[in-house]
Coordinates of C-alpha atoms in Angstrom, one line a residue:
M134 CA 281.2 40.2 8.4
S135 CA 284.1 40.2 10.9
L136 CA 287.7 39.4 11.1
D137 CA 289.8 38.3 14.0
H138 CA 291.5 41.4 15.4
P139 CA 295.1 41.3 16.5
T140 CA 296.1 42.0 20.0
F141 CA 299.1 44.3 20.1
A142 CA 300.4 47.0 22.4
R143 CA 299.1 50.6 22.1
R144 CA 300.7 52.2 19.1
S145 CA 302.6 55.1 20.6
D146 CA 303.8 56.3 17.2
L147 CA 300.2 56.7 16.0
D148 CA 299.2 58.3 19.4
A149 CA 302.0 60.8 18.9
L150 CA 301.0 61.4 15.3
R151 CA 297.4 62.1 16.3
A152 CA 298.6 64.6 18.9
G153 CA 300.8 66.2 16.3
A154 CA 297.8 66.6 14.0
M155 CA 295.9 68.4 16.7
A156 CA 298.8 70.6 17.7
L157 CA 299.2 71.7 14.0
G158 CA 295.9 73.5 14.5
I159 CA 297.8 76.2 16.4
V160 CA 300.1 76.8 13.4
L161 CA 297.2 76.6 11.0
H162 CA 295.0 79.2 12.7
A163 CA 298.0 81.4 13.6
A164 CA 298.7 81.7 9.9
L165 CA 295.3 83.0 8.9
A166 CA 295.9 86.6 10.0
F167 CA 298.9 86.9 7.7
F168 CA 297.4 86.4 4.2
P169 CA 294.2 87.6 2.6
S170 CA 291.5 85.3 4.0
Y171 CA 288.0 85.3 5.5
W172 CA 289.5 85.7 9.0
M173 CA 288.6 87.9 12.0
V174 CA 292.1 89.5 12.2
S175 CA 293.9 90.9 9.2
D176 CA 297.5 91.7 10.2
T177 CA 299.1 94.9 8.8
R178 CA 302.0 92.9 7.6
Q179 CA 300.8 90.2 5.3
N180 CA 302.6 87.8 3.0
P181 CA 300.8 85.4 0.6
E182 CA 303.3 82.7 1.4
F183 CA 301.4 82.1 4.6
G184 CA 298.4 81.1 2.4
I185 CA 300.6 78.4 0.9
L186 CA 301.6 77.2 4.4
F187 CA 297.9 77.2 5.4
S188 CA 296.8 75.2 2.4
A189 CA 299.6 72.6 2.7
I190 CA 298.5 71.9 6.3
H191 CA 294.8 72.1 5.8
G192 CA 295.0 69.6 2.9
F193 CA 296.0 66.7 5.1
R194 CA 295.7 67.5 8.9
M195 CA 292.1 66.6 9.6
P196 CA 292.1 63.6 7.2
L197 CA 295.2 62.3 9.1
F198 CA 293.5 62.9 12.4
F199 CA 290.4 60.9 11.4
V200 CA 292.6 58.0 10.2
M201 CA 294.1 57.9 13.7
S202 CA 290.7 58.2 15.3
G203 CA 289.4 55.3 13.3
F204 CA 292.4 53.2 14.3
F205 CA 292.0 53.9 18.1
S206 CA 288.2 53.5 17.9
A207 CA 288.7 50.1 16.4
M208 CA 291.2 49.2 19.1
L209 CA 288.7 50.3 21.8
L210 CA 285.8 48.4 20.3
H211 CA 287.9 45.2 20.1
R212 CA 289.2 45.4 23.6
R213 CA 286.1 46.6 25.4
G214 CA 283.1 46.1 23.1
R215 CA 280.7 48.4 21.3
G216 CA 279.0 49.6 24.4
S217 CA 282.2 50.7 26.1
L218 CA 283.3 52.4 22.8
V219 CA 280.2 54.5 22.7
K220 CA 280.4 55.3 26.5
H221 CA 284.0 56.2 26.3
R222 CA 283.6 58.5 23.3
F223 CA 280.5 60.0 25.0
R224 CA 282.6 61.0 28.0
R225 CA 285.8 62.0 26.1
V226 CA 284.2 63.5 22.9
F227 CA 280.6 64.4 23.2
L228 CA 280.6 65.9 26.7
P229 CA 283.8 68.0 26.2
M230 CA 282.2 69.3 22.9
L231 CA 279.0 70.1 24.8
V232 CA 280.8 72.0 27.5
G233 CA 282.9 73.8 24.9
L234 CA 279.8 74.8 23.1
F235 CA 278.8 76.9 26.1
T236 CA 282.2 78.1 27.1
L237 CA 285.0 78.1 24.5
V238 CA 282.7 78.9 21.5
P239 CA 281.1 82.0 23.1
L240 CA 284.5 83.2 24.3
T241 CA 285.9 82.8 20.8
N242 CA 283.0 84.6 19.3
A243 CA 283.3 87.5 21.7
I244 CA 287.0 88.0 20.9
S245 CA 286.3 87.6 17.2
N246 CA 283.6 90.3 17.4
L247 CA 286.0 92.6 19.2
A248 CA 288.6 92.0 16.5
L249 CA 286.1 92.7 13.7
S250 CA 284.8 95.8 15.4
T251 CA 288.4 97.2 15.6
A252 CA 289.5 96.1 12.2
S253 CA 292.7 97.9 11.2
R254 CA 292.6 100.3 8.3
K255 CA 296.4 100.2 7.8
A256 CA 296.8 96.9 6.1
S257 CA 300.0 96.5 4.1
S258 CA 302.1 93.7 2.8
D259 CA 305.6 92.5 3.5
T260 CA 305.9 91.8 -0.2
P261 CA 304.1 94.6 -2.1
A262 CA 304.9 93.0 -5.4
E263 CA 302.7 90.1 -4.5
A264 CA 299.6 92.3 -3.9
K265 CA 296.6 92.2 -6.3
T266 CA 297.7 94.0 -9.5
G267 CA 296.4 94.5 -13.0
I268 CA 293.0 95.9 -14.1
W269 CA 291.3 94.6 -11.0
S270 CA 293.5 96.7 -8.7
A271 CA 293.0 99.7 -11.0
A272 CA 289.2 99.2 -10.9
Q273 CA 289.3 98.9 -7.1
T274 CA 291.3 102.1 -6.7
G275 CA 289.4 104.0 -9.4
D276 CA 292.5 104.6 -11.6
L277 CA 290.7 105.3 -14.9
D278 CA 293.9 105.9 -16.9
A279 CA 295.3 102.5 -15.8
I280 CA 292.0 100.8 -16.7
V281 CA 292.2 102.3 -20.2
R282 CA 295.8 101.1 -20.6
Y283 CA 295.1 97.6 -19.5
L284 CA 292.2 97.3 -21.9
A285 CA 294.3 98.8 -24.7
S286 CA 297.0 96.1 -24.0
G287 CA 294.5 93.3 -24.7
V288 CA 293.1 92.6 -21.2
K289 CA 289.5 91.5 -21.5
V290 CA 287.0 93.7 -19.7
D291 CA 285.3 90.8 -18.0
D292 CA 288.3 88.7 -17.0
G293 CA 288.1 87.4 -13.4
D294 CA 291.1 87.9 -11.1
T295 CA 293.0 84.7 -10.3
Q296 CA 292.4 84.7 -6.6
H297 CA 288.6 85.4 -6.3
G298 CA 287.3 85.2 -9.8
G299 CA 285.7 88.7 -9.7
A300 CA 285.6 90.8 -12.9
P301 CA 286.9 94.4 -12.8
L302 CA 283.3 95.7 -12.7
L303 CA 282.7 93.8 -9.4
W304 CA 285.8 95.2 -7.8
A305 CA 284.9 98.8 -8.8
A306 CA 281.4 98.3 -7.5
A307 CA 282.6 96.9 -4.2
A308 CA 285.0 99.8 -3.7
G309 CA 282.3 102.4 -4.6
Q310 CA 284.2 103.7 -7.6
D311 CA 281.3 104.9 -9.7
Q312 CA 283.4 106.6 -12.4
A313 CA 285.3 103.3 -12.9
V314 CA 282.0 101.4 -13.1
D315 CA 280.8 103.9 -15.7
L316 CA 284.0 103.5 -17.7
L317 CA 283.9 99.7 -17.6
I318 CA 280.3 99.7 -18.7
Q319 CA 281.1 102.0 -21.6
R320 CA 283.9 99.6 -22.6
G321 CA 281.5 96.7 -22.8
A322 CA 281.6 95.2 -19.3
D323 CA 278.8 92.7 -18.6
V324 CA 276.7 94.3 -15.9
N325 CA 275.4 90.8 -14.9
A326 CA 278.8 89.0 -14.7
V327 CA 279.2 87.0 -11.5
D328 CA 282.1 85.6 -9.5
P329 CA 282.3 81.9 -8.6
E330 CA 280.0 82.4 -5.6
G331 CA 277.4 84.0 -7.8
G332 CA 278.1 87.5 -6.6
S333 CA 277.4 90.4 -9.0
A334 CA 278.2 94.0 -9.1
I335 CA 274.7 95.1 -8.2
L336 CA 274.6 92.6 -5.3
V337 CA 277.8 93.9 -3.7
A338 CA 276.9 97.6 -4.4
A339 CA 273.4 97.1 -2.7
F340 CA 275.1 95.3 0.2
L341 CA 277.6 98.1 0.8
G342 CA 275.2 101.0 0.2
H343 CA 276.6 102.5 -3.0
V344 CA 273.6 104.4 -4.3
K345 CA 275.1 105.9 -7.4
I346 CA 276.5 102.6 -8.6
V347 CA 273.2 100.7 -8.0
D348 CA 271.4 103.4 -10.1
L349 CA 274.1 103.2 -12.8
L350 CA 273.9 99.4 -13.0
I351 CA 270.1 99.4 -13.2
Q352 CA 270.2 102.0 -16.0
N353 CA 272.4 99.7 -18.0
G354 CA 270.3 96.6 -17.6
A355 CA 271.5 94.9 -14.5
N356 CA 269.3 92.2 -13.2
V357 CA 267.7 93.4 -10.0
N358 CA 266.8 89.8 -9.0
A359 CA 270.2 88.2 -9.7
A360 CA 270.8 85.8 -6.9
N361 CA 274.1 84.3 -5.6
K362 CA 274.6 80.7 -4.9
R363 CA 273.0 81.1 -1.4
G364 CA 269.9 82.4 -3.1
E365 CA 270.4 86.0 -1.9
T366 CA 269.2 88.8 -4.2
P367 CA 270.2 92.5 -4.2
L368 CA 267.0 93.3 -2.2
D369 CA 268.0 90.7 0.5
V370 CA 271.4 92.2 1.1
A371 CA 270.1 95.8 0.9
V372 CA 267.9 95.4 3.9
I373 CA 270.6 93.9 6.1
D374 CA 271.1 96.0 9.2
P375 CA 274.3 98.2 9.6
E376 CA 275.8 96.0 12.3
T377 CA 275.6 92.8 10.2
T378 CA 276.8 94.7 7.2
R379 CA 279.8 95.9 9.1
Y380 CA 280.5 92.4 10.4
F381 CA 280.5 90.8 6.9
A382 CA 282.3 93.7 5.3
S383 CA 285.1 93.2 7.8
L384 CA 285.1 89.5 7.3
L385 CA 285.3 89.9 3.5
K386 CA 288.0 92.6 3.8
L387 CA 285.7 95.2 2.1
D388 CA 285.9 98.9 3.0
L389 CA 282.7 100.2 4.3
N390 CA 281.6 103.8 4.3
E391 CA 279.4 104.1 7.4
D392 CA 278.4 107.7 6.9
K393 CA 274.5 107.7 6.6
L394 CA 274.7 104.0 5.8
V395 CA 271.1 103.4 7.0
D396 CA 269.7 106.1 4.8
R397 CA 271.7 105.0 1.8
K398 CA 270.6 101.4 2.1
A399 CA 267.0 102.5 2.5
K400 CA 267.2 104.5 -0.7
I401 CA 268.7 101.5 -2.5
T402 CA 265.9 99.3 -1.2
E403 CA 263.3 101.7 -2.5
T404 CA 265.0 101.9 -5.9
L405 CA 265.2 98.1 -6.2
R406 CA 261.6 97.6 -5.4
Q407 CA 260.5 100.3 -7.9
H408 CA 262.3 98.3 -10.5
G409 CA 260.7 95.0 -9.6
A410 CA 263.2 93.5 -7.2
T411 CA 261.9 90.7 -5.0
P412 CA 263.4 88.7 -2.1
G413 CA 265.3 85.5 -2.9
R414 CA 264.3 82.1 -1.8
K415 CA 264.5 81.5 1.8
P416 CA 267.0 78.7 2.7
A417 CA 265.4 75.4 3.8
L418 CA 265.7 74.4 7.4
T419 CA 268.3 71.8 6.5
D420 CA 270.4 74.4 4.8
L421 CA 270.2 76.6 7.9
L422 CA 271.2 73.7 10.2
M423 CA 274.2 72.9 7.9
Q424 CA 275.4 76.5 7.4
M425 CA 274.9 77.9 10.9
P426 CA 278.5 78.1 12.4
L427 CA 277.4 76.5 15.7
F428 CA 280.5 74.4 16.7
N429 CA 283.3 76.7 15.5
H430 CA 286.6 74.8 15.8
L431 CA 284.9 72.0 17.8
W432 CA 283.2 70.7 14.7
F433 CA 285.7 67.8 14.5
L434 CA 284.3 66.4 17.9
W435 CA 280.8 66.5 16.5
F436 CA 281.9 64.7 13.3
L437 CA 283.8 62.1 15.4
W438 CA 280.7 61.5 17.5
W439 CA 278.7 60.8 14.4
L440 CA 281.3 58.5 13.0
V441 CA 281.7 56.5 16.2
L442 CA 278.0 56.0 16.4
G443 CA 278.0 54.9 12.7
Y444 CA 280.9 52.6 13.3
A445 CA 279.3 51.0 16.3
A446 CA 276.1 50.4 14.4
L447 CA 277.9 49.0 11.4
S448 CA 279.9 46.7 13.7
A449 CA 276.7 45.4 15.3
F450 CA 275.1 44.8 11.9
G451 CA 278.2 43.3 10.3
S452 CA 278.6 40.8 13.1
R453 CA 275.4 39.1 11.9
L454 CA 276.8 38.6 8.4
P455 CA 279.1 36.0 7.0
S456 CA 282.8 36.8 7.3
I457 CA 284.3 38.3 4.1
P458 CA 288.1 38.2 4.0
V459 CA 289.8 41.4 3.0
P460 CA 293.2 40.9 1.3
Q461 CA 296.1 42.4 3.2
S462 CA 297.4 43.9 0.0
L463 CA 294.4 46.2 -0.3
V464 CA 295.4 47.8 3.0
L465 CA 299.1 47.3 3.6
S466 CA 300.6 47.5 0.1
P467 CA 300.6 50.4 -2.3
A468 CA 297.6 48.8 -3.9
R469 CA 295.5 50.7 -1.3
Y470 CA 296.0 53.8 -3.4
L471 CA 294.1 52.2 -6.3
W472 CA 290.9 52.2 -4.4
L473 CA 291.4 54.9 -1.7
I474 CA 292.1 57.8 -4.2
P475 CA 289.1 57.1 -6.5
L476 CA 286.8 56.6 -3.5
T477 CA 288.0 59.9 -2.0
M478 CA 287.5 61.7 -5.3
I479 CA 283.7 61.2 -5.0
P480 CA 283.2 63.6 -2.0
Q481 CA 286.2 65.7 -3.1
W482 CA 284.4 66.5 -6.3
F483 CA 281.8 68.5 -4.3
M484 CA 284.3 70.5 -2.3
G485 CA 284.4 74.3 -2.9
G486 CA 280.9 74.4 -4.2
G487 CA 281.6 71.7 -6.8
G488 CA 284.6 73.6 -8.1
G489 CA 282.9 77.0 -8.2
V490 CA 285.3 78.2 -5.4
P491 CA 289.0 77.3 -5.9
I492 CA 290.1 76.0 -2.5
F493 CA 292.7 73.4 -1.6
G494 CA 291.5 70.7 0.8
P495 CA 288.2 69.8 2.4
D496 CA 285.3 72.2 3.1
T497 CA 284.5 73.2 6.7
S498 CA 281.2 72.1 8.2
A499 CA 280.5 73.6 11.6
G500 CA 276.7 73.4 11.6
L501 CA 274.3 71.2 13.6
L502 CA 273.8 69.0 10.6
P503 CA 277.1 67.9 8.9
I504 CA 277.4 68.8 5.3
P505 CA 276.9 65.3 3.6
H506 CA 279.9 65.3 1.3
V507 CA 282.2 66.5 4.1
L508 CA 280.9 63.8 6.5
V509 CA 281.4 61.1 3.8
Y510 CA 284.9 62.5 3.1
Y511 CA 286.0 62.1 6.7
A512 CA 284.2 58.8 7.0
I513 CA 286.5 57.4 4.3
F514 CA 289.6 58.3 6.4
F515 CA 288.0 57.1 9.6
G516 CA 287.0 53.9 8.0
F517 CA 290.5 53.2 6.7
G518 CA 291.9 53.8 10.2
A519 CA 289.5 51.2 11.6
L520 CA 290.3 48.8 8.7
Y521 CA 294.1 49.3 9.3
Y522 CA 293.7 48.1 12.9
R523 CA 292.6 44.7 11.6
Y524 CA 296.1 44.0 10.4
D525 CA 299.2 43.5 12.4
D526 CA 301.8 45.7 10.7
P527 CA 305.0 45.1 12.7
S528 CA 307.3 46.0 9.9
G529 CA 305.5 49.3 9.0
R530 CA 304.5 48.4 5.5
V531 CA 302.1 51.3 5.3
G532 CA 304.8 53.8 6.1
H533 CA 307.5 52.0 4.1
L534 CA 309.9 54.5 2.3
W535 CA 308.1 57.3 4.2
W536 CA 310.1 60.0 2.6
L537 CA 308.8 59.1 -0.9
P538 CA 305.1 59.8 -0.4
L539 CA 306.0 63.0 1.6
A540 CA 308.2 64.2 -1.2
V541 CA 305.6 63.4 -3.9
G542 CA 302.8 65.0 -1.9
L543 CA 304.5 68.2 -0.9
F544 CA 306.7 68.9 -3.9
V545 CA 304.7 67.4 -6.8
L546 CA 301.0 67.1 -6.0
F547 CA 300.6 70.2 -3.9
P548 CA 302.3 72.7 -6.3
L549 CA 300.4 71.0 -9.2
S550 CA 297.1 71.5 -7.5
L551 CA 297.8 75.1 -6.8
A552 CA 298.7 75.7 -10.4
L553 CA 295.6 73.9 -11.7
M554 CA 293.4 76.0 -9.4
A555 CA 295.1 79.2 -10.7
G556 CA 294.1 78.3 -14.2
W557 CA 297.2 76.4 -15.5
T558 CA 296.2 74.4 -18.6
G559 CA 299.3 72.2 -19.0
F560 CA 302.8 72.4 -20.4
P561 CA 303.5 74.1 -23.7
G562 CA 302.0 72.2 -26.5
M563 CA 299.1 70.9 -24.5
S564 CA 295.9 72.4 -23.4
L565 CA 293.7 70.9 -20.7
D566 CA 290.0 71.8 -21.2
P567 CA 288.0 72.9 -18.1
T568 CA 286.6 69.4 -17.5
A569 CA 290.0 67.7 -17.7
R570 CA 291.6 70.3 -15.5
R571 CA 288.7 69.9 -12.9
F572 CA 289.1 66.1 -12.9
L573 CA 292.9 66.3 -12.5
T574 CA 292.5 68.8 -9.7
V575 CA 290.1 66.6 -7.8
A576 CA 292.4 63.5 -8.3
V577 CA 295.4 65.4 -7.0
Q578 CA 293.6 66.8 -4.0
A579 CA 292.2 63.3 -3.2
A580 CA 295.7 61.8 -3.4
Y581 CA 297.5 64.4 -1.4
P582 CA 296.1 63.6 2.1
W583 CA 296.7 59.9 1.7
L584 CA 300.4 60.4 0.6
L585 CA 301.0 62.8 3.6
T586 CA 299.2 60.5 6.0
F587 CA 301.1 57.3 5.0
G588 CA 304.4 59.2 4.8
L589 CA 303.9 60.7 8.3
M590 CA 302.9 57.3 9.7
G591 CA 306.2 55.9 8.5
L592 CA 308.2 58.9 9.9
F593 CA 306.6 58.7 13.3
R594 CA 307.2 55.0 13.5
R595 CA 310.9 55.8 13.1
I596 CA 311.0 58.7 15.6
C597 CA 308.5 57.4 18.2
P598 CA 309.0 53.6 18.1
A599 CA 308.2 53.3 21.9
E600 CA 306.3 55.3 24.4
S601 CA 308.3 57.7 26.5
P602 CA 307.0 59.8 29.5
T603 CA 307.6 63.0 27.6
M604 CA 305.7 61.9 24.5
R605 CA 302.9 60.5 26.7
Y606 CA 302.7 63.9 28.4
L607 CA 302.6 65.8 25.2
S608 CA 300.1 63.5 23.6
D609 CA 297.8 64.0 26.6
S610 CA 298.2 67.8 26.5
A611 CA 297.4 68.0 22.8
Y612 CA 293.7 67.6 23.4
W613 CA 293.6 70.6 25.7
L614 CA 295.9 72.6 23.5
Y615 CA 293.5 72.2 20.6
L616 CA 290.3 72.8 22.5
A617 CA 291.5 76.0 24.2
H618 CA 293.9 77.5 21.6
L619 CA 291.5 79.4 19.3
P620 CA 290.4 82.3 21.6
L621 CA 294.1 82.8 22.6
I622 CA 295.3 82.7 19.0
I623 CA 292.7 85.4 17.9
A624 CA 293.5 87.5 21.0
A625 CA 297.3 87.3 20.3
Q626 CA 296.7 88.1 16.6
L627 CA 294.7 91.2 17.6
L628 CA 297.4 92.3 20.1
V629 CA 300.2 92.2 17.6
R630 CA 298.2 93.2 14.5
D631 CA 299.6 96.7 14.2
W632 CA 303.1 96.0 15.5
P633 CA 305.8 97.1 13.1
L634 CA 307.5 93.7 13.0
P635 CA 307.9 91.3 10.0
A636 CA 305.0 88.9 9.6
V637 CA 307.2 85.9 10.2
A638 CA 308.4 87.3 13.6
K639 CA 304.8 87.9 14.7
F640 CA 303.6 84.5 13.5
L641 CA 306.4 82.7 15.4
L642 CA 305.8 84.8 18.5
I643 CA 302.1 84.0 18.5
I644 CA 302.8 80.2 18.2
V645 CA 305.4 80.2 20.9
V646 CA 303.5 82.3 23.4
V647 CA 300.2 80.7 22.9
T648 CA 301.7 77.2 23.1
G649 CA 303.6 78.1 26.2
V650 CA 300.5 79.5 27.9
L651 CA 298.5 76.4 27.0
L652 CA 301.1 74.0 28.3
W653 CA 301.4 75.9 31.5
T654 CA 297.7 75.9 32.1
Y655 CA 297.5 72.2 31.2
H656 CA 300.1 71.4 33.8
V657 CA 298.8 73.7 36.5
M658 CA 295.0 73.7 35.9
V659 CA 294.2 70.6 33.9
R660 CA 296.3 67.5 34.0
Y661 CA 295.8 66.4 37.6
T662 CA 292.4 68.1 38.1
V663 CA 288.8 67.2 37.3
I664 CA 289.2 68.9 33.9
G665 CA 292.1 66.5 33.1
R666 CA 290.0 63.5 34.2
F667 CA 287.2 64.8 32.1
L668 CA 289.4 65.0 28.9
N669 CA 291.9 62.2 29.3
G670 CA 290.9 60.1 32.3
P671 CA 292.7 60.1 35.6
R672 CA 296.5 60.9 35.7
T673 CA 298.6 60.2 38.7
R674 CA 300.8 63.0 39.9
P675 CA 304.4 61.8 40.2
T676 CA 305.6 61.4 43.7
P677 CA 308.8 63.2 44.6
V678 CA 311.7 60.9 45.4
A679 CA 312.8 61.5 49.0
E680 CA 316.4 62.4 49.4
P681 CA 318.3 60.0 51.6
A682 CA 319.0 61.2 55.1
I683 CA 322.6 62.2 55.9
V684 CA 323.9 60.5 59.0
A685 CA 326.6 62.3 60.8
G686 CA 329.6 60.2 61.3

């Protein structure tokens, strides 16, 4: 099952596009401190528009990268053979990942722990009007009068907030507002209501050590063995040590009262056991290996290594089968959307816990075992890149009318997906049921990265038609920039976290300074050193041109 491969010069446009996708990681991670997210640094000046920027980039960046990786892996296999492909990727992908696992990852974790241990208590927003409002905010702050007003106006007592899906009772329990909890229960709140992750009021109260609230919930029929989607029960989280509690509370942006926390959690543990609480199921070994955040931001190298090995094995197996021609139209013409989007919808369906958690784009898998649906998702993009190499595309048919897929993706599909995830049920006069809305959301999210990928391929073919020394230099440096950027980003976010500057100014400052430092270190410490040879192969330092001698006349 093989096709004759074309022989054409290295695609400098795709090389530059791959480098751009890696460099976007700096922008992506810099934005995380400036909107509510599960990130190590929460800036005191936040703006939810940074969350939109993050989602727009996250939805296409790594799929685009894997398309480029599949293309260049196919090029390498064709020119040097399967053995050379595996050896090359072992040196350039697996070994850097292994070294980073013992250097960059521990450094990143150390800076992250420092950031979490000094979490700012002065968080504010550049746009207060965009902060969480409504009955959920009233429950969190313990504003009893406001809760009564919202309920009187028709707000349902068990409605989930649009961002996290938590009912008012859960927000009151998380904040330790026992009077608000009591009021909500009196008004008919379901004590066993859960958020999309399976978290309940008694679970979060037991985790944070709110003794009165746990007692109140039990008295009103709360299930002491209610487990979340990870299988954790209130007893499991009640026995978590203070240090781990502090870590996850900071990560989840939850206020933690540390006064006598050990004693409070011990009392909750005793109460739960007296009422029949038991530990939840222990996760299987495979679950632990998939969920343990081993690789941090280097996970893409681990995925790439798996995909290269799979591609080499498939190539060896396929060479023994009869050749099956693949019509060019299925790769180079818009007909490719007819099979790429439905195929991508299969793993996309399982993203975000199968729709339980409203996220835009692919899940993250940083464990020793790749999460199956995430690996399959990126394998589709890698596979298309390898398939695309089989066709000579001198006229750029894949990127034809590049502005059109970019415009449709960014200004139609992306806003539509955000609206659907926020609960939009269609235009006036129509009402999408949950199943239809879920199907449409998955279809839109599956189409988005393909439109952005093909649009950017066309754009870069126009702006980078031929290789230039500057672009070659930046393409080489992009690998180092991505590998080394995360600890610097977190350190810079921590440094500017409390500065009284607008969020946009701090965001841009982080990007410029971190990028400048990384480019300087690349030029001085990496490019012409053993590190540079390790990452990109040998590079020859340019020889200064001697000035002509001046002969006295």
